[in-house]
PDB file of C-alpha atoms in Angstrom:
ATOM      1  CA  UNK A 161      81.532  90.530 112.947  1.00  0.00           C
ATOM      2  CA  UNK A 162      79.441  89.310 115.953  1.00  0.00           C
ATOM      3  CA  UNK A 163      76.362  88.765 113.542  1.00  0.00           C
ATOM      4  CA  UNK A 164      78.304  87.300 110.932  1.00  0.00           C
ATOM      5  CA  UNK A 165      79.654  84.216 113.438  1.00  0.00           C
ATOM      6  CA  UNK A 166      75.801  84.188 114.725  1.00  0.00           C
ATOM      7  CA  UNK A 167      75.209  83.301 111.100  1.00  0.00           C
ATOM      8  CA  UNK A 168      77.872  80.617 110.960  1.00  0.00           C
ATOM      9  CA  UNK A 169      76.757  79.315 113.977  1.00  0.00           C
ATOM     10  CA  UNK A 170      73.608  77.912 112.159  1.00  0.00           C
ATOM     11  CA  UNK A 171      75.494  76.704 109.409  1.00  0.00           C
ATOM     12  CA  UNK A 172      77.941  74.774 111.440  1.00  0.00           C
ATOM     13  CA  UNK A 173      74.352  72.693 113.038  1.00  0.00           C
ATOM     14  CA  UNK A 174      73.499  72.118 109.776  1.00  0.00           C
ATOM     15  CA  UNK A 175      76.361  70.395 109.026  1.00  0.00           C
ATOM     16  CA  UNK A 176      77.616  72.491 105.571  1.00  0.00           C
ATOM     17  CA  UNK A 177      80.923  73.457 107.470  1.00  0.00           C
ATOM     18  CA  UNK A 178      83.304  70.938 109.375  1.00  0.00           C
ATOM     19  CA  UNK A 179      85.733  72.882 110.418  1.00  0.00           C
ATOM     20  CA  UNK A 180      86.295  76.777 110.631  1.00  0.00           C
ATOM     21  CA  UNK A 181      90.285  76.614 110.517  1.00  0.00           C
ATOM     22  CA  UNK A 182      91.245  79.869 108.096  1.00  0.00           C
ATOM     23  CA  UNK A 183      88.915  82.677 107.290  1.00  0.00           C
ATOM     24  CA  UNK A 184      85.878  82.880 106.325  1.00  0.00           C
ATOM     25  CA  UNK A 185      84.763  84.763 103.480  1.00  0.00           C
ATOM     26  CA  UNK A 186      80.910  85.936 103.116  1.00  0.00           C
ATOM     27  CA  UNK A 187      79.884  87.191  99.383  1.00  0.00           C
ATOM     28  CA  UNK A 188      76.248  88.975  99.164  1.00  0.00           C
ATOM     29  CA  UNK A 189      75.545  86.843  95.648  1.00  0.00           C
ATOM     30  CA  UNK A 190      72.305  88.734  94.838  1.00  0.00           C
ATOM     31  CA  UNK A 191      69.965  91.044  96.304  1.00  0.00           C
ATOM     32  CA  UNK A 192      66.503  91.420  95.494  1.00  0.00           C
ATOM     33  CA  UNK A 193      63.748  94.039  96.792  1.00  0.00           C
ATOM     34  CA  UNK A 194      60.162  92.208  97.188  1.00  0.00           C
ATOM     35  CA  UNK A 195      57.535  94.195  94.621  1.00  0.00           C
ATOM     36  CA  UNK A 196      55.640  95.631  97.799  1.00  0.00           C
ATOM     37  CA  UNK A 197      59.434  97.394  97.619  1.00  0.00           C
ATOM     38  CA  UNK A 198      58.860  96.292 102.108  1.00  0.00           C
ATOM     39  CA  UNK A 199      61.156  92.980 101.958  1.00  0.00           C
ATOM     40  CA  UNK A 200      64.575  92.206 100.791  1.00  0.00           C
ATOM     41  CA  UNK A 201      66.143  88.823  99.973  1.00  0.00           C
ATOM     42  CA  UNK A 202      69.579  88.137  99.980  1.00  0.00           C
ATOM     43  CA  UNK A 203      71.573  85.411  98.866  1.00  0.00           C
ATOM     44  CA  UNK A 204      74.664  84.711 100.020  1.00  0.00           C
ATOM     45  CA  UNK A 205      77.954  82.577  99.717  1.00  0.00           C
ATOM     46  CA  UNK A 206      79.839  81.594 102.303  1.00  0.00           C
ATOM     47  CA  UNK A 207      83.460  79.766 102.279  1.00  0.00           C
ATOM     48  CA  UNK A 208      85.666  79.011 104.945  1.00  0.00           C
ATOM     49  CA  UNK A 209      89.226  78.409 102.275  1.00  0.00           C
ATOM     50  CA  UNK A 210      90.347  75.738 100.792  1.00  0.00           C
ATOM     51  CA  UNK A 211      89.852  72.765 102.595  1.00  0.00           C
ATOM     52  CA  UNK A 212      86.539  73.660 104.161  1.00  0.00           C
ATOM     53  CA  UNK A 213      83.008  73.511 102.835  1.00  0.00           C
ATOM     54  CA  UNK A 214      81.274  76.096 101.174  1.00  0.00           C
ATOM     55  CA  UNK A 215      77.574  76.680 100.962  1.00  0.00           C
ATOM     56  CA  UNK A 216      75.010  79.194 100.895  1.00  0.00           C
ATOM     57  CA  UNK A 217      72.560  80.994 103.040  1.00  0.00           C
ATOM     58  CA  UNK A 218      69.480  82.996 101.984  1.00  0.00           C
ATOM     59  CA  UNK A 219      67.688  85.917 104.181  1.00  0.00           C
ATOM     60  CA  UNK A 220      64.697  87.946 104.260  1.00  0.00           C
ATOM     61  CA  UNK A 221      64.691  90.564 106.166  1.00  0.00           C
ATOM     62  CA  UNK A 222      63.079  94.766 106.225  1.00  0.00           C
ATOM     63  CA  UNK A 223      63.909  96.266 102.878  1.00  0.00           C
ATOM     64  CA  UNK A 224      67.870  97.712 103.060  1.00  0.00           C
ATOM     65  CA  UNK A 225      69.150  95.631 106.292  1.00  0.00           C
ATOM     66  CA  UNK A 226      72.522  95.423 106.807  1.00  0.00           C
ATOM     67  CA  UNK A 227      73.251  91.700 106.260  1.00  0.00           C
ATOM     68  CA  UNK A 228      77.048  91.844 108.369  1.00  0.00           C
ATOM     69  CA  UNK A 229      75.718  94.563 111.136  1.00  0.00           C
ATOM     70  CA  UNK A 230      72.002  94.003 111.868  1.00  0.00           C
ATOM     71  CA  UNK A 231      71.792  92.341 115.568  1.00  0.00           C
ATOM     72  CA  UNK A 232      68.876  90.220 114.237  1.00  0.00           C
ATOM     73  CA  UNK A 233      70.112  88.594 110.909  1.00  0.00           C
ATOM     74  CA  UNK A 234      69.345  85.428 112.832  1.00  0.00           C
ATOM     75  CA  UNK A 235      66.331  85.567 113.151  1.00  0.00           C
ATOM     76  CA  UNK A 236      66.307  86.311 109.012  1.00  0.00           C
ATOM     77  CA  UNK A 237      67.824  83.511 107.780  1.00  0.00           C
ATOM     78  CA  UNK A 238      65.476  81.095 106.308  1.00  0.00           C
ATOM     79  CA  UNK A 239      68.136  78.276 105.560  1.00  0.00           C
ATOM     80  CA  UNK A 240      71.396  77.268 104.336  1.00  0.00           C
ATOM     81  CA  UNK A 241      72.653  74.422 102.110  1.00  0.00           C
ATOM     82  CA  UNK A 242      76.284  73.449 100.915  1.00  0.00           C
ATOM     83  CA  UNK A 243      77.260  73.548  97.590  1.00  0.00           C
ATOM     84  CA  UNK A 244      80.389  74.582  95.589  1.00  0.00           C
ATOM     85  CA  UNK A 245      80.228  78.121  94.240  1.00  0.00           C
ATOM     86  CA  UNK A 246      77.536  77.720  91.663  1.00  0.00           C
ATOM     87  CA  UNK A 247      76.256  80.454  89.110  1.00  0.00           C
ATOM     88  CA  UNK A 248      72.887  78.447  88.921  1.00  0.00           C
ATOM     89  CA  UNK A 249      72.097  79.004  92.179  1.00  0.00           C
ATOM     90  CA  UNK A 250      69.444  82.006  92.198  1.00  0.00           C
ATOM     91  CA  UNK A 251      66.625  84.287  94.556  1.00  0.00           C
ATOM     92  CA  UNK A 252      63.606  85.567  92.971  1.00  0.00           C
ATOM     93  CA  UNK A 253      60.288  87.091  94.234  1.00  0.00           C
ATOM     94  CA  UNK A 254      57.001  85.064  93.068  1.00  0.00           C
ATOM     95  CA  UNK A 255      55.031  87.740  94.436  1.00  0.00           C
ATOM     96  CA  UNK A 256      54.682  90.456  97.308  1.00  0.00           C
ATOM     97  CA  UNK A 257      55.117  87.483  99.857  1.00  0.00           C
ATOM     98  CA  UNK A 258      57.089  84.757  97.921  1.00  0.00           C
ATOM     99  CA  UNK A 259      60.422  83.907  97.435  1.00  0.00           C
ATOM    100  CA  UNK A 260      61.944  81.696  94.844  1.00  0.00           C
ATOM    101  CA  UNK A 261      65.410  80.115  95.368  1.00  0.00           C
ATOM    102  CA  UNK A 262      66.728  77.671  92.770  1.00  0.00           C
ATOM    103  CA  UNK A 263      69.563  75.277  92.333  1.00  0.00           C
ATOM    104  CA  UNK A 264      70.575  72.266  90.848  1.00  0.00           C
ATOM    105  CA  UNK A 265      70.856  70.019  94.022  1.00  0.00           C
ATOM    106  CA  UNK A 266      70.690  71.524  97.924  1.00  0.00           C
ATOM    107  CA  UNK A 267      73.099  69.360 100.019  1.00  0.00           C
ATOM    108  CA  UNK A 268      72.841  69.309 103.285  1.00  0.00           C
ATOM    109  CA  UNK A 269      69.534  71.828 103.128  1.00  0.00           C
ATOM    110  CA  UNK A 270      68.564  72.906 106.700  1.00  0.00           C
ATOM    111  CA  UNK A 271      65.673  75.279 106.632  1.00  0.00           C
ATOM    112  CA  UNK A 272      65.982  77.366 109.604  1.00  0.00           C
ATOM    113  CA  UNK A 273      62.206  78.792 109.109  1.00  0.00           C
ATOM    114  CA  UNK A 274      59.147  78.009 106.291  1.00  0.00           C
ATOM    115  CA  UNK A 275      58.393  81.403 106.762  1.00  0.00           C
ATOM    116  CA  UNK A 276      59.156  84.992 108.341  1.00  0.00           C
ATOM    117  CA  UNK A 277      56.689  87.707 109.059  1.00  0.00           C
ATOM    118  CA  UNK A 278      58.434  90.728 108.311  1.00  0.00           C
ATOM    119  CA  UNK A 279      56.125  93.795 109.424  1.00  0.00           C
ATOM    120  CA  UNK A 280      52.729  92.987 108.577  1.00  0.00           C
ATOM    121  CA  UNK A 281      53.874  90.455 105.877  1.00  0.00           C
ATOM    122  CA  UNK A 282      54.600  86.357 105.965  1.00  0.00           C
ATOM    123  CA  UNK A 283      56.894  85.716 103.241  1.00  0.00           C
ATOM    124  CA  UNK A 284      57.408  82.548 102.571  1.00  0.00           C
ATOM    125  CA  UNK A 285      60.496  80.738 100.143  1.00  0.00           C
ATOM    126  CA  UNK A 286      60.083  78.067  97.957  1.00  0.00           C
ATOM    127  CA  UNK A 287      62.949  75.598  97.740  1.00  0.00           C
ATOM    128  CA  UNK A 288      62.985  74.114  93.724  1.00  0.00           C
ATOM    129  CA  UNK A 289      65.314  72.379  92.520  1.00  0.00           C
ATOM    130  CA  UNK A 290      66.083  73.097  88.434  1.00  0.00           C
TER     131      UNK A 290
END
């Protein structure tokens, strides 16, 4: 629970979530192994209820990390944007050290890093609008 507030902590900077009255609900969207089979991605969707914001947050972290446990899923997030639940919205791997994430418009994008080194790899994510 501690990690997942962490995680809302950067959202709330960014500006994707005005108020935290009500729970808050966290959905792993998609998860996706890197080909090196060393790095996962993870897509997620976060809403707080009805009448707050809702929005998104993608990590990369050591293949099979525990997204709602690990101590340092801070320090995996790459950045967050708001946006109402969206099937558009996607993750894929370019390569061994690229990530892909797509969407029709990023509001209120705040990129928390350009790029993680994870072991002995720098991944880096690519922010494209479709």
């Amino acid at each position: 629970m501690r990690a997942i507030a962490a995680g809302l902590v950067l959202l709330l900077s960014a500006g994707c979530f005005p108020n935290l009255a009500g729970d808050t609900h966290v959905e792993t969207v998609k998860r996706l192994t890197s080909p090196s089979g060393k790095t996962d991605a993870v897509l997620e969707f976060v809403s707080g209820g009805a009448t707050v914001g809702s929005g998104y947050v993608v990590l990369v972290g050591p293949v099979g990390f525990d997204t709602a446990r690990d101590s340092n899923r801070d320090k995996y997030i790459t950045g967050s944007f708001s946006r109402g639940k969206d099937p558009a919205v996607d993750i894929a791997w370019t390569n061994n050290t690229q990530l892909t994430v797509r969407c029709a418009e990023f509001r209120d994008l705040y990129l928390n890093q350009p790029s993680l080194t994870i072991g002995k790899e720098t991944i880096s994510v690519d922010w494209i609008k479709n």
